[in-house]
PDB file of C-alpha atoms in Angstrom:
ATOM      1  CA  MET A 856     -82.646  25.581 129.928  1.00 50.00           C
ATOM      2  CA  ARG A 857     -85.035  22.863 131.034  1.00 52.00           C
ATOM      3  CA  LEU A 858     -84.772  23.909 134.682  1.00 47.00           C
ATOM      4  CA  LEU A 859     -85.939  27.438 133.920  1.00 46.00           C
ATOM      5  CA  ALA A 860     -88.773  26.005 131.833  1.00 52.00           C
ATOM      6  CA  ARG A 861     -89.878  23.962 134.843  1.00 52.00           C
ATOM      7  CA  LEU A 862     -89.727  27.051 137.024  1.00 46.00           C
ATOM      8  CA  THR A 863     -92.005  28.796 134.556  1.00 49.00           C
ATOM      9  CA  ALA A 864     -94.363  25.814 134.607  1.00 51.00           C
ATOM     10  CA  LEU A 865     -94.754  26.263 138.367  1.00 50.00           C
ATOM     11  CA  ARG A 866     -96.515  29.565 137.634  1.00 50.00           C
ATOM     12  CA  LEU A 867     -94.560  31.383 140.301  1.00 45.00           C
ATOM     13  CA  PRO A 868     -95.584  35.011 140.787  1.00 52.00           C
ATOM     14  CA  ALA A 869     -93.825  37.286 138.326  1.00 49.00           C
ATOM     15  CA  LEU A 870     -92.121  39.217 141.122  1.00 44.00           C
ATOM     16  CA  LEU A 871     -90.725  36.049 142.694  1.00 47.00           C
ATOM     17  CA  MET A 872     -89.544  34.732 139.330  1.00 46.00           C
ATOM     18  CA  GLY A 873     -87.890  38.063 138.595  1.00 49.00           C
ATOM     19  CA  LEU A 874     -86.111  38.085 141.929  1.00 49.00           C
ATOM     20  CA  PHE A 875     -84.874  34.532 141.425  1.00 48.00           C
ATOM     21  CA  LEU A 876     -83.546  35.110 137.914  1.00 48.00           C
ATOM     22  CA  GLY A 877     -82.206  38.560 138.715  1.00 52.00           C
ATOM     23  CA  THR A 878     -80.284  37.245 141.682  1.00 50.00           C
ATOM     24  CA  ALA A 879     -78.926  34.333 139.649  1.00 46.00           C
ATOM     25  CA  LEU A 880     -77.651  36.726 137.007  1.00 46.00           C
ATOM     26  CA  ALA A 881     -76.287  39.332 139.385  1.00 47.00           C
ATOM     27  CA  VAL A 882     -74.575  37.152 141.980  1.00 47.00           C
ATOM     28  CA  SER A 883     -71.872  35.926 139.603  1.00 47.00           C
ATOM     29  CA  ALA A 884     -71.852  37.170 136.020  1.00 58.00           C
ATOM     30  CA  GLN A 885     -68.394  35.750 135.304  1.00 71.00           C
ATOM     31  CA  PRO A 886     -66.599  32.626 136.512  1.00 77.00           C
ATOM     32  CA  THR A 887     -64.055  33.292 139.246  1.00 90.00           C
ATOM     33  CA  VAL A 888     -60.520  32.117 138.509  1.00 92.00           C
ATOM     34  CA  TYR A 889     -58.358  31.085 141.458  1.00 94.00           C
ATOM     35  CA  ILE A 890     -54.648  30.348 141.079  1.00 96.00           C
ATOM     36  CA  PRO A 891     -53.276  28.757 144.277  1.00 97.00           C
ATOM     37  CA  THR A 892     -49.919  30.126 145.434  1.00 97.00           C
ATOM     38  CA  ALA A 893     -47.532  29.585 148.310  1.00 97.00           C
ATOM     39  CA  ALA A 894     -48.610  32.970 149.656  1.00 96.00           C
ATOM     40  CA  ASP A 895     -52.124  31.521 150.102  1.00 95.00           C
ATOM     41  CA  GLY A 896     -50.802  28.387 151.787  1.00 97.00           C
ATOM     42  CA  ALA A 897     -50.748  26.104 148.728  1.00 98.00           C
ATOM     43  CA  THR A 898     -47.889  23.617 148.433  1.00 98.00           C
ATOM     44  CA  ALA A 899     -46.446  21.664 145.504  1.00 98.00           C
ATOM     45  CA  SER A 900     -44.782  18.248 145.448  1.00 98.00           C
ATOM     46  CA  SER A 901     -43.422  16.092 142.627  1.00 97.00           C
ATOM     47  CA  PHE A 902     -43.317  12.383 141.838  1.00 95.00           C
ATOM     48  CA  ILE A 903     -41.965   9.887 139.297  1.00 93.00           C
ATOM     49  CA  ASN A 904     -43.798   6.637 138.626  1.00 90.00           C
ATOM     50  CA  GLY A 905     -41.820   3.558 137.637  1.00 81.00           C
ATOM     51  CA  LEU A 906     -38.123   2.961 137.199  1.00 80.00           C
ATOM     52  CA  CYS A 907     -37.066   5.723 134.886  1.00 79.00           C
ATOM     53  CA  VAL A 908     -33.530   6.667 133.959  1.00 79.00           C
ATOM     54  CA  GLY A 909     -33.632  10.235 132.737  1.00 82.00           C
ATOM     55  CA  CYS A 910     -37.046  11.205 134.147  1.00 88.00           C
ATOM     56  CA  SER A 911     -37.028  14.397 136.176  1.00 92.00           C
ATOM     57  CA  VAL A 912     -39.124  17.132 137.706  1.00 96.00           C
ATOM     58  CA  THR A 913     -37.405  20.470 138.211  1.00 96.00           C
ATOM     59  CA  ASP A 914     -38.440  23.716 139.919  1.00 97.00           C
ATOM     60  CA  THR A 915     -41.516  22.148 141.500  1.00 97.00           C
ATOM     61  CA  ASP A 916     -42.145  25.108 143.799  1.00 97.00           C
ATOM     62  CA  ASP A 917     -42.479  27.445 140.814  1.00 97.00           C
ATOM     63  CA  VAL A 918     -45.968  25.980 140.244  1.00 97.00           C
ATOM     64  CA  VAL A 919     -47.117  27.852 143.360  1.00 97.00           C
ATOM     65  CA  GLY A 920     -44.801  30.805 142.763  1.00 95.00           C
ATOM     66  CA  ARG A 921     -44.893  33.536 140.147  1.00 90.00           C
ATOM     67  CA  ARG A 922     -47.087  32.973 137.089  1.00 87.00           C
ATOM     68  CA  GLN A 923     -44.244  33.546 134.642  1.00 88.00           C
ATOM     69  CA  ASP A 924     -42.176  30.742 136.214  1.00 93.00           C
ATOM     70  CA  ALA A 925     -42.676  27.050 135.530  1.00 95.00           C
ATOM     71  CA  ALA A 926     -41.763  23.569 136.662  1.00 97.00           C
ATOM     72  CA  ARG A 927     -40.578  21.117 134.007  1.00 96.00           C
ATOM     73  CA  LEU A 928     -41.616  17.485 133.615  1.00 94.00           C
ATOM     74  CA  LEU A 929     -39.194  15.413 131.540  1.00 90.00           C
ATOM     75  CA  VAL A 930     -39.872  11.842 130.416  1.00 88.00           C
ATOM     76  CA  PRO A 931     -37.449  10.410 127.807  1.00 82.00           C
ATOM     77  CA  VAL A 932     -38.708   9.061 124.484  1.00 74.00           C
ATOM     78  CA  GLY A 933     -39.835   5.442 124.608  1.00 70.00           C
ATOM     79  CA  VAL A 934     -39.954   5.263 128.405  1.00 71.00           C
ATOM     80  CA  LEU A 935     -43.199   3.842 129.832  1.00 77.00           C
ATOM     81  CA  SER A 936     -42.945   5.838 133.025  1.00 85.00           C
ATOM     82  CA  SER A 937     -44.395   9.176 134.064  1.00 90.00           C
ATOM     83  CA  ALA A 938     -43.644  12.286 136.078  1.00 94.00           C
ATOM     84  CA  GLY A 939     -46.006  14.661 137.784  1.00 96.00           C
ATOM     85  CA  ILE A 940     -46.787  17.420 140.241  1.00 98.00           C
ATOM     86  CA  ARG A 941     -49.443  17.672 142.933  1.00 98.00           C
ATOM     87  CA  VAL A 942     -50.707  20.967 144.326  1.00 98.00           C
ATOM     88  CA  ASP A 943     -52.364  20.864 147.745  1.00 98.00           C
ATOM     89  CA  LEU A 944     -54.829  23.711 148.170  1.00 97.00           C
ATOM     90  CA  PRO A 945     -55.119  25.794 151.339  1.00 97.00           C
ATOM     91  CA  ALA A 946     -58.829  24.871 151.559  1.00 96.00           C
ATOM     92  CA  SER A 947     -61.149  22.365 149.908  1.00 96.00           C
ATOM     93  CA  GLU A 948     -63.235  23.192 146.843  1.00 96.00           C
ATOM     94  CA  PRO A 949     -66.828  21.976 146.505  1.00 94.00           C
ATOM     95  CA  ALA A 950     -68.103  20.051 143.503  1.00 92.00           C
ATOM     96  CA  ASN A 951     -68.487  21.926 140.164  1.00 87.00           C
ATOM     97  CA  PRO A 952     -65.382  24.159 139.933  1.00 89.00           C
ATOM     98  CA  ARG A 953     -63.123  23.192 137.035  1.00 93.00           C
ATOM     99  CA  ALA A 954     -59.740  21.880 138.157  1.00 96.00           C
ATOM    100  CA  GLY A 955     -56.542  21.661 136.179  1.00 96.00           C
ATOM    101  CA  PHE A 956     -53.312  23.287 135.115  1.00 96.00           C
ATOM    102  CA  VAL A 957     -51.861  25.791 132.678  1.00 95.00           C
ATOM    103  CA  ILE A 958     -49.076  24.114 130.702  1.00 93.00           C
ATOM    104  CA  ASP A 959     -46.615  24.964 127.984  1.00 90.00           C
ATOM    105  CA  ASP A 960     -44.392  23.156 125.475  1.00 85.00           C
ATOM    106  CA  PRO A 961     -40.868  24.551 125.817  1.00 84.00           C
ATOM    107  CA  ASN A 962     -40.142  23.353 122.261  1.00 78.00           C
ATOM    108  CA  GLY A 963     -43.175  24.791 120.461  1.00 75.00           C
ATOM    109  CA  LEU A 964     -46.962  24.554 120.401  1.00 69.00           C
ATOM    110  CA  LEU A 965     -48.824  21.835 122.222  1.00 74.00           C
ATOM    111  CA  ASP A 966     -50.925  19.493 120.107  1.00 76.00           C
ATOM    112  CA  VAL A 967     -53.340  16.615 120.645  1.00 79.00           C
ATOM    113  CA  THR A 968     -50.555  14.027 120.853  1.00 78.00           C
ATOM    114  CA  VAL A 969     -49.184  15.859 123.875  1.00 81.00           C
ATOM    115  CA  ILE A 970     -52.576  16.332 125.544  1.00 84.00           C
ATOM    116  CA  ASP A 971     -53.181  12.590 125.152  1.00 85.00           C
ATOM    117  CA  ARG A 972     -50.237  12.005 127.499  1.00 87.00           C
ATOM    118  CA  VAL A 973     -51.576  14.327 130.208  1.00 92.00           C
ATOM    119  CA  THR A 974     -53.658  13.119 133.149  1.00 95.00           C
ATOM    120  CA  VAL A 975     -55.286  15.391 135.747  1.00 97.00           C
ATOM    121  CA  ARG A 976     -56.575  14.063 139.081  1.00 97.00           C
ATOM    122  CA  THR A 977     -58.284  15.516 142.123  1.00 98.00           C
ATOM    123  CA  TYR A 978     -57.898  14.311 145.708  1.00 98.00           C
ATOM    124  CA  LEU A 979     -59.575  14.886 149.034  1.00 98.00           C
ATOM    125  CA  GLY A 980     -56.802  14.261 151.522  1.00 96.00           C
ATOM    126  CA  ALA A 981     -55.204  10.993 150.458  1.00 96.00           C
ATOM    127  CA  THR A 982     -58.339   9.776 148.663  1.00 98.00           C
ATOM    128  CA  LEU A 983     -58.437   9.913 144.880  1.00 98.00           C
ATOM    129  CA  GLN A 984     -61.631  11.650 143.791  1.00 98.00           C
ATOM    130  CA  GLU A 985     -61.579  11.852 139.992  1.00 97.00           C
ATOM    131  CA  THR A 986     -59.281  11.256 137.017  1.00 97.00           C
ATOM    132  CA  ARG A 987     -59.396  12.631 133.473  1.00 96.00           C
ATOM    133  CA  SER A 988     -56.930  11.973 130.668  1.00 92.00           C
ATOM    134  CA  GLY A 989     -56.350  13.052 127.083  1.00 86.00           C
ATOM    135  CA  GLY A 990     -59.554  13.719 125.198  1.00 81.00           C
ATOM    136  CA  SER A 991     -61.688  13.890 128.358  1.00 85.00           C
ATOM    137  CA  LEU A 992     -59.813  17.036 129.380  1.00 87.00           C
ATOM    138  CA  LEU A 993     -60.887  20.418 128.094  1.00 82.00           C
ATOM    139  CA  SER A 994     -57.837  21.806 126.281  1.00 75.00           C
ATOM    140  CA  LEU A 995     -58.073  25.532 125.698  1.00 76.00           C
ATOM    141  CA  GLN A 996     -55.341  27.435 123.912  1.00 72.00           C
ATOM    142  CA  LEU A 997     -54.704  30.705 125.724  1.00 71.00           C
ATOM    143  CA  MET A 998     -54.133  32.855 122.678  1.00 61.00           C
ATOM    144  CA  ALA A 999     -52.687  35.913 124.434  1.00 69.00           C
ATOM    145  CA  SER A1000     -49.852  33.979 126.033  1.00 74.00           C
ATOM    146  CA  GLY A1001     -49.528  30.887 123.838  1.00 76.00           C
ATOM    147  CA  LEU A1002     -50.155  28.652 126.851  1.00 87.00           C
ATOM    148  CA  SER A1003     -52.726  25.873 127.143  1.00 89.00           C
ATOM    149  CA  LYS A1004     -55.171  25.090 129.931  1.00 91.00           C
ATOM    150  CA  VAL A1005     -56.131  21.473 130.672  1.00 93.00           C
ATOM    151  CA  THR A1006     -59.066  21.178 133.066  1.00 94.00           C
ATOM    152  CA  PHE A1007     -62.249  19.252 133.812  1.00 95.00           C
ATOM    153  CA  ARG A1008     -65.375  19.948 135.854  1.00 94.00           C
ATOM    154  CA  ALA A1009     -64.994  18.208 139.178  1.00 95.00           C
ATOM    155  CA  ARG A1010     -68.154  16.455 140.317  1.00 95.00           C
ATOM    156  CA  LYS A1011     -66.737  15.774 143.787  1.00 97.00           C
ATOM    157  CA  ALA A1012     -65.177  18.031 146.408  1.00 97.00           C
ATOM    158  CA  TYR A1013     -61.367  18.131 146.461  1.00 97.00           C
ATOM    159  CA  ASP A1014     -58.432  19.805 148.178  1.00 97.00           C
ATOM    160  CA  ALA A1015     -55.596  18.820 145.842  1.00 98.00           C
ATOM    161  CA  VAL A1016     -55.085  18.665 142.085  1.00 98.00           C
ATOM    162  CA  GLU A1017     -52.420  16.663 140.286  1.00 98.00           C
ATOM    163  CA  ILE A1018     -50.971  16.561 136.782  1.00 97.00           C
ATOM    164  CA  GLU A1019     -49.089  13.583 135.339  1.00 96.00           C
ATOM    165  CA  PHE A1020     -47.154  13.453 132.055  1.00 92.00           C
ATOM    166  CA  GLY A1021     -46.631   9.998 130.584  1.00 87.00           C
ATOM    167  CA  GLY A1022     -43.920   8.661 128.306  1.00 75.00           C
ATOM    168  CA  ALA A1023     -44.536   7.542 124.734  1.00 69.00           C
ATOM    169  CA  VAL A1024     -42.781   6.952 121.418  1.00 62.00           C
ATOM    170  CA  ALA A1025     -42.841  10.608 120.432  1.00 56.00           C
ATOM    171  CA  LEU A1026     -40.484  13.494 119.820  1.00 60.00           C
ATOM    172  CA  LEU A1027     -41.676  15.631 122.691  1.00 63.00           C
ATOM    173  CA  THR A1028     -40.278  14.508 126.031  1.00 81.00           C
ATOM    174  CA  GLU A1029     -41.032  17.474 128.271  1.00 87.00           C
ATOM    175  CA  ILE A1030     -43.675  19.985 129.227  1.00 91.00           C
ATOM    176  CA  ASP A1031     -43.643  23.038 131.442  1.00 95.00           C
ATOM    177  CA  VAL A1032     -46.266  23.317 134.163  1.00 96.00           C
ATOM    178  CA  ARG A1033     -46.963  26.977 134.940  1.00 96.00           C
ATOM    179  CA  TYR A1034     -49.597  26.795 137.687  1.00 97.00           C
ATOM    180  CA  ALA A1035     -52.727  25.054 138.906  1.00 97.00           C
ATOM    181  CA  ILE A1036     -55.989  26.788 138.057  1.00 96.00           C
ATOM    182  CA  ILE A1037     -59.436  26.538 139.632  1.00 95.00           C
ATOM    183  CA  THR A1038     -62.373  28.064 137.734  1.00 93.00           C
ATOM    184  CA  ARG A1039     -65.381  28.551 139.977  1.00 89.00           C
ATOM    185  CA  PRO A1040     -68.656  28.637 138.017  1.00 79.00           C
ATOM    186  CA  THR A1041     -71.267  31.375 137.859  1.00 67.00           C
ATOM    187  CA  THR A1042     -74.579  30.945 139.636  1.00 55.00           C
ATOM    188  CA  LEU A1043     -76.318  29.985 136.391  1.00 49.00           C
ATOM    189  CA  ASP A1044     -73.536  27.501 135.619  1.00 47.00           C
ATOM    190  CA  ARG A1045     -74.261  25.887 138.987  1.00 48.00           C
ATOM    191  CA  ILE A1046     -77.958  25.608 138.081  1.00 46.00           C
ATOM    192  CA  VAL A1047     -77.115  23.952 134.757  1.00 46.00           C
ATOM    193  CA  ALA A1048     -74.675  21.614 136.513  1.00 46.00           C
ATOM    194  CA  LEU A1049     -77.304  20.639 139.075  1.00 43.00           C
ATOM    195  CA  GLU A1050     -79.753  19.912 136.281  1.00 44.00           C
ATOM    196  CA  SER A1051     -77.265  17.799 134.338  1.00 47.00           C
ATOM    197  CA  ASP A1052     -76.573  15.850 137.528  1.00 48.00           C
ATOM    198  CA  GLY A1053     -80.277  15.101 137.993  1.00 50.00           C
ATOM    199  CA  ALA A1054     -81.692  18.059 139.928  1.00 43.00           C
ATOM    200  CA  THR A1055     -85.407  18.627 139.356  1.00 41.00           C
ATOM    201  CA  VAL A1056     -88.092  21.176 140.056  1.00 40.00           C
ATOM    202  CA  SER A1057     -91.179  19.507 141.457  1.00 40.00           C
ATOM    203  CA  GLY A1058     -94.605  20.269 142.820  1.00 41.00           C
ATOM    204  CA  PRO A1059     -97.544  22.078 141.187  1.00 43.00           C
ATOM    205  CA  THR A1060     -97.245  25.308 143.190  1.00 42.00           C
ATOM    206  CA  SER A1061     -95.062  24.532 146.166  1.00 43.00           C
ATOM    207  CA  GLY A1062     -91.734  25.937 145.027  1.00 46.00           C
ATOM    208  CA  LEU A1063     -88.263  24.870 144.185  1.00 44.00           C
ATOM    209  CA  CYS A1064     -86.666  21.515 144.896  1.00 44.00           C
ATOM    210  CA  LEU A1065     -83.069  20.914 143.915  1.00 43.00           C
ATOM    211  CA  GLY A1066     -82.097  17.343 144.620  1.00 45.00           C
TER     212      GLY A1066
END
């Protein structure tokens, strides 16, 4: 990583460098996964955009209930409307954690044509923070369960995450939303994220400057 190379260029004492890197590795070796539930104080609400005969959202509260349960978003074929669910978190998340949802196709396996109709947003209160759709979402097939995770790295703080499923001329008209998922990065992931966002290490011998 360039940031570690710059740290080396500062010629920090070996002991100090060792402490820095050792702490970075030890503090968080694995990302922390948080699934908001009603027991934690999370709440779920649904919405339908546009005039849509046949659109529906069912079992909304299951998104913050048991993991094996699911809400269902249904948008009929050829309808240019959308349906979605918003999960309000019990507390705000800082920038960098990945935000999104675990979803399922009740009729089979999800594919790229389905992901292209999915939009994920983050909010801070009533203010929209960020939006990602289709190919800008990271779609990861969860092999053990057959589910898929659609997330993105949030660059702004947020306290709510939303998923929207849009209509299209396609066979699939519904998806199941299992739960919202927040993946908090490791310490080293945070360093890489800071660097990619423009953080620098400066000064010939005077230490570390992130910002």
